[in-house]
Amino acid sequence: MSKEERAWQRTTYKAEYVEVPYDWHDAEAAKGEWDVEKYMQNVSVKIIEMSNYSIEFDVCNLHPSFANALRRILIAEVPTVAIEKVKLFQNTSVIPDEVLVHRLGLIPLRVNPKKLAWTEPVYSRDLTWVPLDGQNDIFKKKAPRPAYPDILIDELTLNDIVEADCYCVKGIGRDHAKFSPVAACFYRFHPEIKLHRDLYDNEAELLKENMSKGVIDCVPCEDGRKKAVVSNARLEMCSGNHFRIPELAQAVTVTSHMDHLIFTVESVGQMKVAKIIAEAFEVMKTKCDTLLEALNFAT
């Protein structure tokens, strides 16, 4: 295939692609003039709540495909270290061998994965002598250890014995769930609630009871009645209970802000959640660089 034919195919593909804009709320995307720097100027991130091992943050004006890419990377492509092989010498407990070693593999370990290299093919030129205690220098500041010291693995009765050697390797959640550094990892669209008519007293209380807790508040009016108002739409979990009540079904509409995402990530314990998100962005950046290199090579 000639260079001109390849260029014609790329042009044809681009023309077909922009018929469905990648960013539905950006008019320039529909014209095929999408600019990443201009796009990112409109993106905003606000941290709502964060601890060492849990975070909730809002992302506005970002296409869900980007958020979903981050979510998938957090789950399946941020490296951690976990037990991969177990040499079991004795196990006379009630737990079968395969269940016991599986439980060992799921224990989150606090080990810096950047201190370890990925498994690669080994050639004779790669053979070098390394002292057995060489890793003492690598992990001098933070020795590998379980993230939580109180995880129950087995319960032994009289004369039960468990003796094993465990071998840890670096991996990602795409290979096995034990390597995934996150537990809950999801995003949802920010709810938008509209009241199409004023609801007072009994109707207001009824609506409050049938929406998620904290969404609707009943505020007193000057005439002594209580009026339903939207207090915090963020708390609505789209239960839809109000649809069961005929007088409320047509009075309330629950939709979503398509450009406002609520992202929640919880760490299993190997790393702090801020570190995991930073690592996920590094993986995403590497993926983008690889794609750009492939496209440049193709041209």
PDB file of C-alpha atoms in Angstrom, residues 2-294:
ATOM      1  CA  SER A   2       1.400   3.364  -0.995  1.00  0.00           C
ATOM      2  CA  LYS A   3       1.822   6.321   1.350  1.00  0.00           C
ATOM      3  CA  GLU A   4      -0.910   8.213  -0.516  1.00  0.00           C
ATOM      4  CA  GLU A   5      -3.370   5.330  -0.014  1.00  0.00           C
ATOM      5  CA  ARG A   6      -2.597   5.182   3.708  1.00  0.00           C
ATOM      6  CA  ALA A   7      -3.118   8.946   4.005  1.00  0.00           C
ATOM      7  CA  TRP A   8      -6.454   8.630   2.188  1.00  0.00           C
ATOM      8  CA  GLN A   9      -7.588   5.915   4.602  1.00  0.00           C
ATOM      9  CA  ARG A  10      -6.633   7.993   7.634  1.00  0.00           C
ATOM     10  CA  THR A  11      -8.480  11.003   6.238  1.00  0.00           C
ATOM     11  CA  THR A  12     -11.565   8.907   5.536  1.00  0.00           C
ATOM     12  CA  TYR A  13     -11.512   7.466   9.056  1.00  0.00           C
ATOM     13  CA  LYS A  14     -11.223  10.914  10.608  1.00  0.00           C
ATOM     14  CA  ALA A  15     -14.158  12.214   8.593  1.00  0.00           C
ATOM     15  CA  GLU A  16     -16.320   9.303   9.721  1.00  0.00           C
ATOM     16  CA  TYR A  17     -15.197   9.640  13.323  1.00  0.00           C
ATOM     17  CA  VAL A  18     -16.078  13.297  13.841  1.00  0.00           C
ATOM     18  CA  GLU A  19     -19.671  12.697  12.798  1.00  0.00           C
ATOM     19  CA  VAL A  20     -20.162  11.576  16.417  1.00  0.00           C
ATOM     20  CA  PRO A  21     -18.252  14.154  18.527  1.00  0.00           C
ATOM     21  CA  TYR A  22     -15.898  12.704  21.089  1.00  0.00           C
ATOM     22  CA  ASP A  23     -16.891  15.453  23.498  1.00  0.00           C
ATOM     23  CA  TRP A  24     -20.605  16.041  23.161  1.00  0.00           C
ATOM     24  CA  HIS A  25     -20.587  19.390  25.018  1.00  0.00           C
ATOM     25  CA  ASP A  26     -17.729  20.914  23.017  1.00  0.00           C
ATOM     26  CA  ALA A  27     -18.788  22.434  19.719  1.00  0.00           C
ATOM     27  CA  GLU A  28     -15.219  22.429  18.422  1.00  0.00           C
ATOM     28  CA  ALA A  29     -15.062  18.645  18.750  1.00  0.00           C
ATOM     29  CA  ALA A  30     -17.875  18.327  16.233  1.00  0.00           C
ATOM     30  CA  LYS A  31     -15.758  20.273  13.740  1.00  0.00           C
ATOM     31  CA  GLY A  32     -12.755  18.022  14.235  1.00  0.00           C
ATOM     32  CA  GLU A  33     -10.805  20.837  15.938  1.00  0.00           C
ATOM     33  CA  TRP A  34     -10.589  19.377  19.438  1.00  0.00           C
ATOM     34  CA  ASP A  35      -7.618  20.811  21.360  1.00  0.00           C
ATOM     35  CA  VAL A  36      -6.406  19.003  24.473  1.00  0.00           C
ATOM     36  CA  GLU A  37      -4.880  22.077  26.144  1.00  0.00           C
ATOM     37  CA  LYS A  38      -8.022  24.142  25.686  1.00  0.00           C
ATOM     38  CA  TYR A  39     -10.130  21.209  26.832  1.00  0.00           C
ATOM     39  CA  MET A  40      -8.131  20.762  30.053  1.00  0.00           C
ATOM     40  CA  GLN A  41      -8.513  24.448  30.929  1.00  0.00           C
ATOM     41  CA  ASN A  42     -12.213  23.781  31.562  1.00  0.00           C
ATOM     42  CA  VAL A  43     -11.645  20.647  33.645  1.00  0.00           C
ATOM     43  CA  SER A  44     -11.783  21.157  37.398  1.00  0.00           C
ATOM     44  CA  VAL A  45     -11.108  18.786  40.294  1.00  0.00           C
ATOM     45  CA  LYS A  46     -12.313  19.294  43.859  1.00  0.00           C
ATOM     46  CA  ILE A  47     -11.445  16.923  46.700  1.00  0.00           C
ATOM     47  CA  ILE A  48     -14.518  16.431  48.886  1.00  0.00           C
ATOM     48  CA  GLU A  49     -13.107  14.007  51.440  1.00  0.00           C
ATOM     49  CA  MET A  50      -9.734  12.280  51.738  1.00  0.00           C
ATOM     50  CA  SER A  51      -7.880  10.104  54.202  1.00  0.00           C
ATOM     51  CA  ASN A  52      -4.818   7.933  53.729  1.00  0.00           C
ATOM     52  CA  TYR A  53      -6.864   5.091  52.279  1.00  0.00           C
ATOM     53  CA  SER A  54     -10.038   6.641  50.895  1.00  0.00           C
ATOM     54  CA  ILE A  55     -10.879   9.613  48.710  1.00  0.00           C
ATOM     55  CA  GLU A  56     -13.934  11.197  47.135  1.00  0.00           C
ATOM     56  CA  PHE A  57     -13.447  13.961  44.605  1.00  0.00           C
ATOM     57  CA  ASP A  58     -15.509  15.757  41.982  1.00  0.00           C
ATOM     58  CA  VAL A  59     -14.410  16.126  38.374  1.00  0.00           C
ATOM     59  CA  CYS A  60     -16.299  18.645  36.246  1.00  0.00           C
ATOM     60  CA  ASN A  61     -16.309  19.119  32.467  1.00  0.00           C
ATOM     61  CA  LEU A  62     -14.529  15.821  31.804  1.00  0.00           C
ATOM     62  CA  HIS A  63     -15.753  13.236  29.328  1.00  0.00           C
ATOM     63  CA  PRO A  64     -16.727   9.971  31.090  1.00  0.00           C
ATOM     64  CA  SER A  65     -14.348   8.009  28.870  1.00  0.00           C
ATOM     65  CA  PHE A  66     -11.387   9.695  30.580  1.00  0.00           C
ATOM     66  CA  ALA A  67     -12.837   8.978  34.016  1.00  0.00           C
ATOM     67  CA  ASN A  68     -13.492   5.369  33.073  1.00  0.00           C
ATOM     68  CA  ALA A  69      -9.937   4.991  31.789  1.00  0.00           C
ATOM     69  CA  LEU A  70      -8.638   6.205  35.152  1.00  0.00           C
ATOM     70  CA  ARG A  71     -10.998   3.853  37.004  1.00  0.00           C
ATOM     71  CA  ARG A  72      -9.860   0.834  34.977  1.00  0.00           C
ATOM     72  CA  ILE A  73      -6.179   1.696  35.454  1.00  0.00           C
ATOM     73  CA  LEU A  74      -6.663   2.093  39.207  1.00  0.00           C
ATOM     74  CA  ILE A  75      -8.204  -1.373  39.396  1.00  0.00           C
ATOM     75  CA  ALA A  76      -6.034  -3.309  36.980  1.00  0.00           C
ATOM     76  CA  GLU A  77      -2.759  -1.580  36.098  1.00  0.00           C
ATOM     77  CA  VAL A  78      -1.174   0.058  39.160  1.00  0.00           C
ATOM     78  CA  PRO A  79       1.655  -2.288  40.267  1.00  0.00           C
ATOM     79  CA  THR A  80       1.800  -3.715  43.786  1.00  0.00           C
ATOM     80  CA  VAL A  81       3.548  -6.666  45.450  1.00  0.00           C
ATOM     81  CA  ALA A  82       1.720  -9.787  46.593  1.00  0.00           C
ATOM     82  CA  ILE A  83       2.487 -13.395  47.491  1.00  0.00           C
ATOM     83  CA  GLU A  84       2.696 -15.371  44.254  1.00  0.00           C
ATOM     84  CA  LYS A  85       4.054 -18.786  45.294  1.00  0.00           C
ATOM     85  CA  VAL A  86       3.858 -20.659  48.573  1.00  0.00           C
ATOM     86  CA  LYS A  87       6.028 -23.631  49.470  1.00  0.00           C
ATOM     87  CA  LEU A  88       3.829 -25.378  52.004  1.00  0.00           C
ATOM     88  CA  PHE A  89       5.652 -27.859  54.224  1.00  0.00           C
ATOM     89  CA  GLN A  90       2.948 -28.781  56.716  1.00  0.00           C
ATOM     90  CA  ASN A  91      -0.717 -28.007  57.151  1.00  0.00           C
ATOM     91  CA  THR A  92      -2.750 -30.199  59.461  1.00  0.00           C
ATOM     92  CA  SER A  93      -5.426 -27.574  60.058  1.00  0.00           C
ATOM     93  CA  VAL A  94      -9.025 -27.797  58.891  1.00  0.00           C
ATOM     94  CA  ILE A  95      -8.370 -25.346  56.025  1.00  0.00           C
ATOM     95  CA  PRO A  96      -7.335 -27.095  52.767  1.00  0.00           C
ATOM     96  CA  ASP A  97      -3.918 -26.255  51.325  1.00  0.00           C
ATOM     97  CA  GLU A  98      -5.276 -24.431  48.264  1.00  0.00           C
ATOM     98  CA  VAL A  99      -7.596 -22.274  50.385  1.00  0.00           C
ATOM     99  CA  LEU A 100      -4.812 -21.445  52.821  1.00  0.00           C
ATOM    100  CA  VAL A 101      -2.355 -20.328  50.140  1.00  0.00           C
ATOM    101  CA  HIS A 102      -5.121 -18.361  48.417  1.00  0.00           C
ATOM    102  CA  ARG A 103      -5.742 -16.452  51.650  1.00  0.00           C
ATOM    103  CA  LEU A 104      -2.028 -15.770  51.955  1.00  0.00           C
ATOM    104  CA  GLY A 105      -1.981 -14.358  48.435  1.00  0.00           C
ATOM    105  CA  LEU A 106      -4.761 -11.885  49.203  1.00  0.00           C
ATOM    106  CA  ILE A 107      -2.942 -10.236  52.132  1.00  0.00           C
ATOM    107  CA  PRO A 108      -2.007  -6.675  51.043  1.00  0.00           C
ATOM    108  CA  LEU A 109       1.706  -6.023  51.534  1.00  0.00           C
ATOM    109  CA  ARG A 110       3.263  -2.617  52.115  1.00  0.00           C
ATOM    110  CA  VAL A 111       6.180  -2.844  49.704  1.00  0.00           C
ATOM    111  CA  ASN A 112       7.297  -0.108  47.340  1.00  0.00           C
ATOM    112  CA  PRO A 113       6.848  -1.785  43.919  1.00  0.00           C
ATOM    113  CA  LYS A 114       9.221   0.689  42.272  1.00  0.00           C
ATOM    114  CA  LYS A 115      12.061  -0.958  44.173  1.00  0.00           C
ATOM    115  CA  LEU A 116      11.446  -4.164  42.216  1.00  0.00           C
ATOM    116  CA  ALA A 117      11.734  -4.922  38.515  1.00  0.00           C
ATOM    117  CA  TRP A 118       9.248  -6.790  36.356  1.00  0.00           C
ATOM    118  CA  THR A 119       9.994 -10.405  35.502  1.00  0.00           C
ATOM    119  CA  GLU A 120      11.789 -10.516  32.167  1.00  0.00           C
ATOM    120  CA  PRO A 121      13.404 -13.214  29.996  1.00  0.00           C
ATOM    121  CA  VAL A 122      16.875 -14.048  31.313  1.00  0.00           C
ATOM    122  CA  TYR A 123      19.841 -14.776  29.067  1.00  0.00           C
ATOM    123  CA  SER A 124      23.304 -16.025  29.964  1.00  0.00           C
ATOM    124  CA  ARG A 125      24.658 -12.495  29.656  1.00  0.00           C
ATOM    125  CA  ASP A 126      22.299 -11.414  32.376  1.00  0.00           C
ATOM    126  CA  LEU A 127      23.692 -13.788  34.991  1.00  0.00           C
ATOM    127  CA  THR A 128      25.383 -11.927  37.821  1.00  0.00           C
ATOM    128  CA  TRP A 129      26.147 -12.780  41.408  1.00  0.00           C
ATOM    129  CA  VAL A 130      23.965 -11.030  43.962  1.00  0.00           C
ATOM    130  CA  PRO A 131      24.312 -11.528  47.743  1.00  0.00           C
ATOM    131  CA  LEU A 132      21.255 -12.969  49.425  1.00  0.00           C
ATOM    132  CA  ASP A 133      21.085  -9.977  51.750  1.00  0.00           C
ATOM    133  CA  GLY A 134      21.173  -7.454  48.882  1.00  0.00           C
ATOM    134  CA  GLN A 135      17.567  -6.452  49.401  1.00  0.00           C
ATOM    135  CA  ASN A 136      18.387  -5.215  52.881  1.00  0.00           C
ATOM    136  CA  ASP A 137      19.859  -2.110  51.285  1.00  0.00           C
ATOM    137  CA  ILE A 138      16.949  -1.708  48.853  1.00  0.00           C
ATOM    138  CA  PHE A 139      14.339  -1.744  51.581  1.00  0.00           C
ATOM    139  CA  LYS A 140      16.471  -0.130  54.269  1.00  0.00           C
ATOM    140  CA  LYS A 141      13.932   2.572  55.155  1.00  0.00           C
ATOM    141  CA  LYS A 142      10.747   0.516  54.868  1.00  0.00           C
ATOM    142  CA  ALA A 143      10.920  -3.228  55.284  1.00  0.00           C
ATOM    143  CA  PRO A 144       8.223  -5.266  53.476  1.00  0.00           C
ATOM    144  CA  ARG A 145       5.397  -6.171  55.804  1.00  0.00           C
ATOM    145  CA  PRO A 146       1.661  -6.924  55.754  1.00  0.00           C
ATOM    146  CA  ALA A 147      -0.457  -3.803  55.499  1.00  0.00           C
ATOM    147  CA  TYR A 148      -2.614  -5.041  58.355  1.00  0.00           C
ATOM    148  CA  PRO A 149      -1.180  -7.183  61.174  1.00  0.00           C
ATOM    149  CA  ASP A 150      -4.485  -8.670  62.315  1.00  0.00           C
ATOM    150  CA  ILE A 151      -5.789 -10.478  59.215  1.00  0.00           C
ATOM    151  CA  LEU A 152      -6.998 -13.959  60.171  1.00  0.00           C
ATOM    152  CA  ILE A 153      -5.507 -16.598  57.868  1.00  0.00           C
ATOM    153  CA  ASP A 154      -6.184 -19.836  59.702  1.00  0.00           C
ATOM    154  CA  GLU A 155      -7.249 -21.207  63.079  1.00  0.00           C
ATOM    155  CA  LEU A 156      -5.210 -24.073  64.485  1.00  0.00           C
ATOM    156  CA  THR A 157      -6.446 -26.756  66.822  1.00  0.00           C
ATOM    157  CA  LEU A 158      -4.410 -29.128  68.968  1.00  0.00           C
ATOM    158  CA  ASN A 159      -1.340 -30.509  67.123  1.00  0.00           C
ATOM    159  CA  ASP A 160      -2.078 -28.475  63.944  1.00  0.00           C
ATOM    160  CA  ILE A 161       0.978 -27.132  62.127  1.00  0.00           C
ATOM    161  CA  VAL A 162       1.398 -24.675  59.245  1.00  0.00           C
ATOM    162  CA  GLU A 163       4.905 -24.248  57.838  1.00  0.00           C
ATOM    163  CA  ALA A 164       5.455 -22.418  54.547  1.00  0.00           C
ATOM    164  CA  ASP A 165       7.824 -20.256  52.525  1.00  0.00           C
ATOM    165  CA  CYS A 166       6.116 -17.424  50.611  1.00  0.00           C
ATOM    166  CA  TYR A 167       7.588 -15.816  47.503  1.00  0.00           C
ATOM    167  CA  CYS A 168       6.360 -12.340  46.535  1.00  0.00           C
ATOM    168  CA  VAL A 169       6.421 -10.819  43.060  1.00  0.00           C
ATOM    169  CA  LYS A 170       5.395  -7.555  41.451  1.00  0.00           C
ATOM    170  CA  GLY A 171       2.159  -7.584  39.474  1.00  0.00           C
ATOM    171  CA  ILE A 172      -0.976  -5.709  38.412  1.00  0.00           C
ATOM    172  CA  GLY A 173      -4.669  -6.315  38.953  1.00  0.00           C
ATOM    173  CA  ARG A 174      -5.145  -7.327  35.327  1.00  0.00           C
ATOM    174  CA  ASP A 175      -3.095 -10.455  36.101  1.00  0.00           C
ATOM    175  CA  HIS A 176      -4.796 -11.266  39.408  1.00  0.00           C
ATOM    176  CA  ALA A 177      -7.119  -9.439  41.780  1.00  0.00           C
ATOM    177  CA  LYS A 178      -4.619  -9.790  44.636  1.00  0.00           C
ATOM    178  CA  PHE A 179      -2.394  -7.200  42.942  1.00  0.00           C
ATOM    179  CA  SER A 180      -5.160  -4.595  42.642  1.00  0.00           C
ATOM    180  CA  PRO A 181      -4.418  -1.757  45.102  1.00  0.00           C
ATOM    181  CA  VAL A 182      -8.034  -0.561  45.279  1.00  0.00           C
ATOM    182  CA  ALA A 183     -11.240  -1.985  46.700  1.00  0.00           C
ATOM    183  CA  ALA A 184     -14.126   0.347  45.863  1.00  0.00           C
ATOM    184  CA  CYS A 185     -13.305   2.325  42.728  1.00  0.00           C
ATOM    185  CA  PHE A 186     -16.195   3.947  40.907  1.00  0.00           C
ATOM    186  CA  TYR A 187     -17.664   7.196  39.669  1.00  0.00           C
ATOM    187  CA  ARG A 188     -21.188   8.470  39.225  1.00  0.00           C
ATOM    188  CA  PHE A 189     -22.801  11.524  37.710  1.00  0.00           C
ATOM    189  CA  HIS A 190     -23.845  14.302  40.057  1.00  0.00           C
ATOM    190  CA  PRO A 191     -27.651  14.105  40.462  1.00  0.00           C
ATOM    191  CA  GLU A 192     -29.875  16.989  39.412  1.00  0.00           C
ATOM    192  CA  ILE A 193     -33.272  17.196  41.112  1.00  0.00           C
ATOM    193  CA  LYS A 194     -36.081  19.446  39.904  1.00  0.00           C
ATOM    194  CA  LEU A 195     -39.366  20.046  41.714  1.00  0.00           C
ATOM    195  CA  HIS A 196     -42.042  20.890  39.141  1.00  0.00           C
ATOM    196  CA  ARG A 197     -44.474  22.231  41.717  1.00  0.00           C
ATOM    197  CA  ASP A 198     -44.418  23.326  45.331  1.00  0.00           C
ATOM    198  CA  LEU A 199     -44.900  20.538  47.859  1.00  0.00           C
ATOM    199  CA  TYR A 200     -46.108  21.375  51.350  1.00  0.00           C
ATOM    200  CA  ASP A 201     -46.680  19.628  54.677  1.00  0.00           C
ATOM    201  CA  ASN A 202     -47.670  15.968  54.179  1.00  0.00           C
ATOM    202  CA  GLU A 203     -46.475  15.849  50.581  1.00  0.00           C
ATOM    203  CA  ALA A 204     -43.207  17.491  51.576  1.00  0.00           C
ATOM    204  CA  GLU A 205     -42.631  14.974  54.369  1.00  0.00           C
ATOM    205  CA  LEU A 206     -43.592  12.128  52.050  1.00  0.00           C
ATOM    206  CA  LEU A 207     -41.069  13.252  49.461  1.00  0.00           C
ATOM    207  CA  LYS A 208     -38.391  13.621  52.133  1.00  0.00           C
ATOM    208  CA  GLU A 209     -39.000  10.058  53.326  1.00  0.00           C
ATOM    209  CA  ASN A 210     -38.850   8.593  49.813  1.00  0.00           C
ATOM    210  CA  MET A 211     -35.654  10.289  48.688  1.00  0.00           C
ATOM    211  CA  SER A 212     -32.181   9.472  49.968  1.00  0.00           C
ATOM    212  CA  LYS A 213     -31.475  10.824  53.432  1.00  0.00           C
ATOM    213  CA  GLY A 214     -30.449  14.484  53.434  1.00  0.00           C
ATOM    214  CA  VAL A 215     -31.565  15.239  49.865  1.00  0.00           C
ATOM    215  CA  ILE A 216     -34.872  16.946  50.703  1.00  0.00           C
ATOM    216  CA  ASP A 217     -35.438  19.352  53.570  1.00  0.00           C
ATOM    217  CA  CYS A 218     -38.723  20.754  54.837  1.00  0.00           C
ATOM    218  CA  VAL A 219     -38.351  24.453  55.598  1.00  0.00           C
ATOM    219  CA  PRO A 220     -40.996  26.528  57.410  1.00  0.00           C
ATOM    220  CA  CYS A 221     -42.874  29.181  55.432  1.00  0.00           C
ATOM    221  CA  GLU A 222     -44.353  32.463  56.627  1.00  0.00           C
ATOM    222  CA  ASP A 223     -47.862  30.986  56.600  1.00  0.00           C
ATOM    223  CA  GLY A 224     -46.800  28.191  58.966  1.00  0.00           C
ATOM    224  CA  ARG A 225     -46.633  25.440  56.370  1.00  0.00           C
ATOM    225  CA  LYS A 226     -43.520  23.404  55.571  1.00  0.00           C
ATOM    226  CA  LYS A 227     -42.189  23.436  52.031  1.00  0.00           C
ATOM    227  CA  ALA A 228     -39.999  20.811  50.382  1.00  0.00           C
ATOM    228  CA  VAL A 229     -36.693  22.109  49.002  1.00  0.00           C
ATOM    229  CA  VAL A 230     -33.671  20.349  47.555  1.00  0.00           C
ATOM    230  CA  SER A 231     -31.062  20.477  50.309  1.00  0.00           C
ATOM    231  CA  ASN A 232     -28.227  18.346  48.912  1.00  0.00           C
ATOM    232  CA  ALA A 233     -28.763  16.646  45.556  1.00  0.00           C
ATOM    233  CA  ARG A 234     -25.345  15.021  45.864  1.00  0.00           C
ATOM    234  CA  LEU A 235     -26.706  12.525  48.395  1.00  0.00           C
ATOM    235  CA  GLU A 236     -29.358  11.147  46.036  1.00  0.00           C
ATOM    236  CA  MET A 237     -28.551   7.552  45.089  1.00  0.00           C
ATOM    237  CA  CYS A 238     -31.310   7.284  42.446  1.00  0.00           C
ATOM    238  CA  SER A 239     -33.466   4.881  44.434  1.00  0.00           C
ATOM    239  CA  GLY A 240     -36.598   5.950  42.541  1.00  0.00           C
ATOM    240  CA  ASN A 241     -38.867   5.314  45.528  1.00  0.00           C
ATOM    241  CA  HIS A 242     -40.879   8.456  44.829  1.00  0.00           C
ATOM    242  CA  PHE A 243     -42.091   6.925  41.543  1.00  0.00           C
ATOM    243  CA  ARG A 244     -44.190   4.480  43.570  1.00  0.00           C
ATOM    244  CA  ILE A 245     -46.320   7.370  44.823  1.00  0.00           C
ATOM    245  CA  PRO A 246     -48.623   8.775  42.097  1.00  0.00           C
ATOM    246  CA  GLU A 247     -48.798  12.320  43.500  1.00  0.00           C
ATOM    247  CA  LEU A 248     -44.988  12.543  43.578  1.00  0.00           C
ATOM    248  CA  ALA A 249     -44.117  10.733  40.355  1.00  0.00           C
ATOM    249  CA  GLN A 250     -44.959  13.742  38.169  1.00  0.00           C
ATOM    250  CA  ALA A 251     -43.790  16.351  40.669  1.00  0.00           C
ATOM    251  CA  VAL A 252     -40.113  15.389  40.773  1.00  0.00           C
ATOM    252  CA  THR A 253     -37.523  14.743  38.071  1.00  0.00           C
ATOM    253  CA  VAL A 254     -34.149  13.194  38.866  1.00  0.00           C
ATOM    254  CA  THR A 255     -31.517  13.507  36.140  1.00  0.00           C
ATOM    255  CA  SER A 256     -27.725  13.768  36.048  1.00  0.00           C
ATOM    256  CA  HIS A 257     -25.129  16.427  35.322  1.00  0.00           C
ATOM    257  CA  MET A 258     -23.259  14.727  32.486  1.00  0.00           C
ATOM    258  CA  ASP A 259     -20.208  16.963  32.975  1.00  0.00           C
ATOM    259  CA  HIS A 260     -19.930  16.567  36.767  1.00  0.00           C
ATOM    260  CA  LEU A 261     -18.493  13.278  38.033  1.00  0.00           C
ATOM    261  CA  ILE A 262     -18.213  12.107  41.629  1.00  0.00           C
ATOM    262  CA  PHE A 263     -15.215   9.776  41.902  1.00  0.00           C
ATOM    263  CA  THR A 264     -14.655   7.449  44.873  1.00  0.00           C
ATOM    264  CA  VAL A 265     -11.520   5.369  45.419  1.00  0.00           C
ATOM    265  CA  GLU A 266     -10.616   3.193  48.409  1.00  0.00           C
ATOM    266  CA  SER A 267      -7.162   1.717  48.938  1.00  0.00           C
ATOM    267  CA  VAL A 268      -6.732  -1.904  50.003  1.00  0.00           C
ATOM    268  CA  GLY A 269      -3.786  -0.823  52.144  1.00  0.00           C
ATOM    269  CA  GLN A 270      -0.573  -1.274  50.158  1.00  0.00           C
ATOM    270  CA  MET A 271      -0.317   2.433  49.340  1.00  0.00           C
ATOM    271  CA  LYS A 272      -2.011   5.663  50.285  1.00  0.00           C
ATOM    272  CA  VAL A 273      -4.838   6.522  47.923  1.00  0.00           C
ATOM    273  CA  ALA A 274      -3.188   9.720  46.677  1.00  0.00           C
ATOM    274  CA  LYS A 275      -0.131   7.688  45.657  1.00  0.00           C
ATOM    275  CA  ILE A 276      -2.291   5.150  43.817  1.00  0.00           C
ATOM    276  CA  ILE A 277      -4.041   7.858  41.802  1.00  0.00           C
ATOM    277  CA  ALA A 278      -0.701   9.447  40.925  1.00  0.00           C
ATOM    278  CA  GLU A 279       0.590   6.059  39.751  1.00  0.00           C
ATOM    279  CA  ALA A 280      -2.569   5.542  37.687  1.00  0.00           C
ATOM    280  CA  PHE A 281      -2.021   8.855  35.915  1.00  0.00           C
ATOM    281  CA  GLU A 282       1.552   7.799  35.153  1.00  0.00           C
ATOM    282  CA  VAL A 283       0.233   4.588  33.575  1.00  0.00           C
ATOM    283  CA  MET A 284      -2.312   6.570  31.561  1.00  0.00           C
ATOM    284  CA  LYS A 285       0.410   8.964  30.402  1.00  0.00           C
ATOM    285  CA  THR A 286       2.567   6.034  29.290  1.00  0.00           C
ATOM    286  CA  LYS A 287      -0.362   4.596  27.339  1.00  0.00           C
ATOM    287  CA  CYS A 288      -0.919   7.932  25.591  1.00  0.00           C
ATOM    288  CA  ASP A 289       2.785   8.249  24.750  1.00  0.00           C
ATOM    289  CA  THR A 290       2.786   4.725  23.316  1.00  0.00           C
ATOM    290  CA  LEU A 291      -0.251   5.505  21.172  1.00  0.00           C
ATOM    291  CA  LEU A 292       1.275   8.746  19.890  1.00  0.00           C
ATOM    292  CA  GLU A 293       4.522   6.956  19.041  1.00  0.00           C
ATOM    293  CA  ALA A 294       2.583   4.313  17.111  1.00  0.00           C
TER     294      ALA A 294
END
